[in-house]
Amino acid sequence: MKSFGMFLLHPSRPARIALGYLLLASIWILVSDSLATLLADSPESLIRLQAWKGLGFVTTTAAGLYVLLRLAPPPAGEPGEALGRAERFRAVLLGLTFLLLAAFFIGFGGLVYRNLDAEFRNSVYLQQSGIADLMAGQVEHWVESNHAETRIFLADPDLLAAAKQLGQAPDKAAEHTIREHLSGLLRERKWAEAGLYAADGRPLIHVGAELPPEKALVQTIADAARSRGFRFNDLHALASNPGEYRIDFVMPVTEVHESEEVRTVLVLSVDPRNSLFQILQRSPLPSRTGETLLLRREGNEAVNLSPLRHGERRPFEVRLPLDSDTVSARILNEGLGIGSAFEAQDQRGIPVLAAASVVSGTGWRVVVKTDLEEVMQPMQRYARMVFAVIALAVGIAGLLAAFLWRSQQAAHATAQLQSRQEREALVEHYNSLFRQARDIILLFDPEGRIVEANDAALAAYGYSAEEFRQLGVRDLRAPETHSEVENQFKDAARPEGVQFEALHRRKDGSLFPVEDSSRVIDIEGKPYRQSFLRDISERKRQEREILRLNAAYAVLSQTNEAIVRLASRDELFPRICQIAVEAGGYLGAWIGLVDADGKLQSQDCCGGSLAEYFKRRSLVVDSDQAAGSNPTTIALREGRPYYCNDYLDDPATAPWHELAQEFGIRASAALPLRRRNFIVGTLNLYAAEAGVFDDRTRALLEEMAGDISFALENFDREALRRQAEADLRESENQFRIVVDKNVAAIFMVDEGRLKMANPRAHVILGYAPGELLGKPALEIIAEADRAEVTGLLQAVASGEIEGIERNFSGLRKDGSLVDIGARATRTFIDNRPVVLGVAQDIGERLKAQQEIQHYMERLEQAMMGTVEAVSAMVEMRDPYTAGHERRVGELAAAIGTEMGLPEPTVTGLRMTGYVHDIGKISVPAEILSKPSRLTPIEFEIIKSHARSGHDVLKHVAFPWPLAEVILQHHERMDGSGYPQGLKGGDILLEARIMAVADVVESMASHRPYRAALGIDKALEEIAHNRGRLYDVDVADACLRLFREKAYALPA
């Protein structure tokens, strides 16, 4: 305990130096790491700062050791006068050291505060700009949603026709339709007013407050009619009532393809107080002084369009000259605040932080501002904390200085001896560091000759120590960098030294890059240059690889974005080529597709720096050229990418070596493009650097080519889908025409009420169009026939009888009777039985029968056309099974006929067969056309087509249980089928017939994953599993058709 106390009162010199060194090193580590974090603005600058930290550590500790050694007492026996001078010098040195530490802490604290202040201001500036953009986005959304409401009007053909009619002549029915719609808009959207105006501004219909149209609105209406486009009457105060405000959305009543004069214009007016101003008053962040303004330029004034939070000022009251120094004027006059916040005074003369954002499609600026005093409050707390830490550090430095002064006084007797020993140890330590350092260390004399080199230098350059002493600084540099040597040698004389990158030369002539950190040191009064060199060859290689991969990732990302955004090949290909050149850094790119003659035509080129190259070289390639002719044909023929990493030495590019040399081409790539597993073209890239297509770059480019191939298939699928939908709409339209224009009455009864009746039914019974719908069927039957006919209808609906054909007396609306001949049968809609029938006035029976027969044929043709269109749509998805559905339908009908089923049931079997695989539209085309065995997951996806087909058609009204048969056509008699696992009699008879027909046709026909098995194998399967998987009667009928009646599947 006593010795520890003596240590504290009289520490030994090694202990004092060790403690001082520990404190200096700790302070250096903490401060240098903090400074590096604060000053580094990139990973590269952080690496350079870390290199400087080592040199700085050596320099700082050397300075600290110097101070500690100079503070040591003089050797024993020193004269008293010399001792006094030494004591005074030590006192001055210690004081200066304390002052330097205090200055350092204050400067460091100021730097920390400055960086905190800069980061804080940057943060609040970004936050303010983000709020401005958010609020502007909400205002844009509000404007667009109101604009969309005007477009809805044009989307309704009835409203459009009524509005056009009013523009030509008064029409009460049209006026009633428009007024009801506009009134509904006011109730649903809370519009202030809505109206239909003539092109000259005369109101035709007005709903809402009765206000006379203002001049600006009349002019806007005329502009909209003349331009045939949407117009926006900006926010304004009403002349008749300045306390009311309106924004008018004006849309001419016309269609895009029309060229006739616009006669009517729709106007929807909104009161911004009920919506727009409320949006502006909702701030995403709580603030005591923050507010959002809406500005507009009017002449030489900045006008505030929204109410102010401060001062209770109404819209349009605050008008400021554009040459004033206020926030509003500077935003509109100088364009400040857009994308970055700024500081200025608002209309109150108070400093604020403001940011602005443009509202697209308007003349508005959204301004978000907050009082600067509120914004900077958190920074004031940071300042107090930084100043407290500085004061504490200065205090600690003072205590440390006092401790050192006391310690050096206590160690007077042994200081000189310890100083000499430690100096010798330090020199030896430095020499050891110099010799064994991994980095190259060179020492140059004032004339630039090498006087010393460490072991790392000998190994790096290949010279011996003696050879090094014969060399100068220029002998180690690449010849092309000799002009830089003199300036760099001079820069090393600066106090902070110099750091740069250079290209050095080894003894064998090879070059390698280095990072050179040099400074001048004094040796015996002469300026010697000490250089620390680090071989950065690996780092440079990694940097190049990172840049190349980043470019490849950018190309892949932007290509995927283009695939998502662009809807056609003509838009996509030029964009992909542009991305390859601009984002990928390639010299040029082109995409070619194989035409009908088997030649690869250049579809889109993005020449970049190769525009002239592409002109001088033909880009038409014959895909059947001889093997190895060029990279593009190799990629086409072999279906694999061809990478040419040395363009000028590759035999495949021999015809273009001279041209490539001229344009700087050193590498190329040709990647095949596929569509439905067929090669249809190539993506071709050209680079200025040899060897750029490494494994990782190749993987990214091949992924890019795969994405382009996916886009090509998607374009094809989309085109086929649109065509199928158009065909389906055409068939449905023909079906509707047949029903509506039929000379016979067509009706549908559901639960005793008329669910459908065509116009002819209304004419026969004397009702206006639509009056029969929902009416009880018994009310149109005369009293004498009512009980019998309604009973027959109920029997048909319940399935007791197949159908009826009967004459009866119909009861017209006026009470008179009409003789009617009717035929009716049962069908299903949504799995519910309904009665579908036709009827005719018997007085015109012969003529009507002829017409009925004619239209029934057209009806059946239209329905068959619809079914064939649906079947064609499925075959477009799976071209390998084209004709399968038609052949299954014909075979199923033949089996039904063989079993003696009624003709309607046979027709239903044929129709069902034509669409029984419609559910395959939900199965990916790649699975449908896969040339190998399906995986369990893929087979489960295939099995879902029965359920999908049922879901597609379950709401379509067919006279047969078509949707249910589609759902069950893969069920089996023993319950082993799917998707419901039904057994025996639970399976519809039609589904059992469809199952046999489907199996026979599938086995007899070719499939992507196998060749056709033949009709004999198919019949053997049916006979073998008769009674277990397949219905006995159905199987026997099928076998008789082929074996006894020589039935053959249609071609």
Coordinates of N, CA and C in Angstrom, one line a residue, residues 309-375:
R309 N -53.4 30.2 -41.9 CA -53.6 29.7 -40.5 C -53.3 30.8 -39.6
H310 N -52.4 31.7 -39.9 CA -52.0 32.9 -39.1 C -52.7 34.1 -39.6
G311 N -53.4 34.8 -38.8 CA -54.0 36.1 -39.2 C -55.4 36.0 -39.7
E312 N -56.0 34.8 -39.9 CA -57.4 34.7 -40.3 C -57.6 35.5 -41.6
R313 N -56.7 35.3 -42.6 CA -56.8 35.9 -43.9 C -57.5 35.0 -44.9
R314 N -58.5 35.5 -45.6 CA -59.2 34.7 -46.6 C -58.5 34.6 -47.9
P315 N -58.9 33.6 -48.8 CA -58.3 33.5 -50.1 C -58.3 34.8 -50.9
F316 N -57.3 35.0 -51.7 CA -57.2 36.1 -52.5 C -56.9 37.4 -51.8
E317 N -56.9 37.5 -50.5 CA -56.7 38.7 -49.7 C -55.2 39.0 -49.7
V318 N -54.3 38.0 -49.6 CA -52.9 38.3 -49.5 C -52.3 38.3 -51.0
R319 N -51.9 39.5 -51.4 CA -51.3 39.7 -52.7 C -50.0 40.4 -52.5
L320 N -48.9 39.8 -53.0 CA -47.5 40.3 -52.7 C -46.8 40.6 -54.0
P321 N -46.2 41.7 -54.2 CA -45.4 42.0 -55.4 C -44.3 40.9 -55.7
L322 N -44.1 40.6 -56.9 CA -43.1 39.6 -57.2 C -41.7 40.0 -57.0
D323 N -41.5 41.4 -56.9 CA -40.1 41.9 -56.6 C -39.9 42.0 -55.1
S324 N -40.8 41.6 -54.3 CA -40.6 41.7 -52.8 C -39.7 40.5 -52.4
D325 N -39.2 40.6 -51.1 CA -38.3 39.6 -50.6 C -39.0 38.5 -49.8
T326 N -40.3 38.3 -50.0 CA -41.1 37.3 -49.3 C -41.0 35.9 -49.9
V327 N -41.4 34.9 -49.1 CA -41.3 33.5 -49.5 C -42.1 33.4 -50.8
S328 N -43.4 33.9 -50.8 CA -44.3 33.6 -52.0 C -43.7 34.2 -53.2
A329 N -43.2 35.5 -53.1 CA -42.6 36.1 -54.3 C -41.4 35.4 -54.8
R330 N -40.5 35.0 -53.9 CA -39.3 34.3 -54.4 C -39.5 33.0 -55.0
I331 N -40.6 32.3 -54.5 CA -40.9 31.0 -55.1 C -41.4 31.2 -56.6
L332 N -42.3 32.2 -56.8 CA -42.8 32.3 -58.1 C -41.9 33.1 -59.0
N333 N -41.1 34.0 -58.5 CA -40.2 34.9 -59.3 C -38.9 34.2 -59.6
E334 N -38.3 33.5 -58.6 CA -37.0 33.0 -58.7 C -37.0 31.5 -58.8
G335 N -38.1 30.8 -58.6 CA -38.2 29.4 -58.7 C -37.6 28.7 -57.5
L336 N -37.4 29.4 -56.4 CA -36.8 28.7 -55.2 C -37.8 27.7 -54.6
G337 N -37.2 26.8 -53.8 CA -38.0 25.9 -53.0 C -38.5 24.7 -53.7
I338 N -38.3 24.6 -55.1 CA -38.7 23.4 -55.8 C -37.6 22.4 -55.7
G339 N -37.9 21.3 -54.9 CA -36.9 20.3 -54.8 C -35.9 20.5 -53.6
S340 N -35.9 21.7 -53.1 CA -35.0 22.0 -51.9 C -35.6 23.2 -51.1
A341 N -35.6 23.0 -49.8 CA -36.1 24.1 -49.0 C -35.1 25.3 -48.9
F342 N -35.6 26.4 -48.5 CA -34.8 27.6 -48.3 C -35.4 28.5 -47.2
E343 N -34.6 29.4 -46.7 CA -35.0 30.3 -45.6 C -35.3 31.7 -46.2
A344 N -36.3 32.3 -45.7 CA -36.7 33.6 -46.1 C -37.8 34.1 -45.1
Q345 N -38.3 35.4 -45.4 CA -39.3 35.9 -44.5 C -40.7 35.7 -45.2
D346 N -41.7 35.5 -44.4 CA -43.0 35.4 -45.0 C -43.7 36.7 -44.9
Q347 N -45.0 36.7 -45.2 CA -45.7 38.0 -45.3 C -45.8 38.7 -44.0
R348 N -45.5 38.0 -42.9 CA -45.6 38.6 -41.5 C -44.2 39.3 -41.2
G349 N -43.2 39.0 -42.1 CA -41.9 39.5 -41.7 C -41.1 38.6 -40.8
I350 N -41.6 37.4 -40.6 CA -40.9 36.4 -39.7 C -40.1 35.4 -40.5
P351 N -38.9 35.1 -40.1 CA -38.0 34.1 -40.8 C -38.7 32.8 -40.8
V352 N -38.8 32.1 -41.9 CA -39.4 30.8 -42.0 C -38.5 29.9 -42.8
L353 N -38.7 28.6 -42.7 CA -38.1 27.5 -43.6 C -39.3 27.1 -44.5
A354 N -39.0 27.3 -45.8 CA -40.1 27.0 -46.8 C -39.6 26.1 -47.9
A355 N -40.6 25.3 -48.4 CA -40.3 24.5 -49.6 C -41.6 24.5 -50.4
A356 N -41.4 24.3 -51.7 CA -42.5 24.4 -52.7 C -42.5 23.2 -53.6
S357 N -43.7 23.0 -54.2 CA -43.8 21.9 -55.2 C -44.8 22.3 -56.2
V358 N -44.6 22.0 -57.5 CA -45.5 22.3 -58.6 C -46.6 21.3 -58.6
V359 N -47.9 21.8 -58.8 CA -49.0 21.0 -59.0 C -49.2 20.8 -60.5
S360 N -48.9 19.7 -61.0 CA -48.9 19.4 -62.5 C -50.3 19.7 -63.0
G361 N -50.3 20.3 -64.2 CA -51.6 20.6 -64.9 C -52.3 21.8 -64.4
T362 N -51.7 22.6 -63.5 CA -52.3 23.8 -63.0 C -51.2 24.9 -62.9
G363 N -51.5 26.1 -62.6 CA -50.6 27.1 -62.4 C -50.2 27.3 -60.9
W364 N -50.5 26.3 -60.1 CA -50.4 26.4 -58.7 C -49.0 25.9 -58.2
R365 N -48.7 26.5 -57.0 CA -47.5 26.1 -56.3 C -48.0 25.8 -54.8
V366 N -47.7 24.6 -54.3 CA -48.0 24.3 -52.9 C -46.7 24.7 -52.1
V367 N -46.9 25.5 -51.1 CA -45.8 26.0 -50.3 C -46.0 25.5 -48.8
V368 N -45.0 24.9 -48.3 CA -45.1 24.4 -46.9 C -44.0 25.2 -46.1
K369 N -44.4 26.0 -45.1 CA -43.5 26.8 -44.3 C -43.7 26.6 -42.8
T370 N -42.6 26.8 -42.1 CA -42.6 26.7 -40.7 C -41.6 27.8 -40.1
D371 N -42.0 28.4 -39.0 CA -41.2 29.4 -38.5 C -39.8 28.8 -38.1
L372 N -38.7 29.6 -38.5 CA -37.4 29.1 -38.4 C -37.0 28.9 -36.9
E373 N -37.6 29.7 -36.0 CA -37.4 29.6 -34.6 C -37.8 28.2 -34.1
E374 N -39.0 27.7 -34.6 CA -39.4 26.4 -34.1 C -38.6 25.3 -34.7
V375 N -38.1 25.5 -36.0 CA -37.3 24.4 -36.7 C -36.0 24.2 -36.0

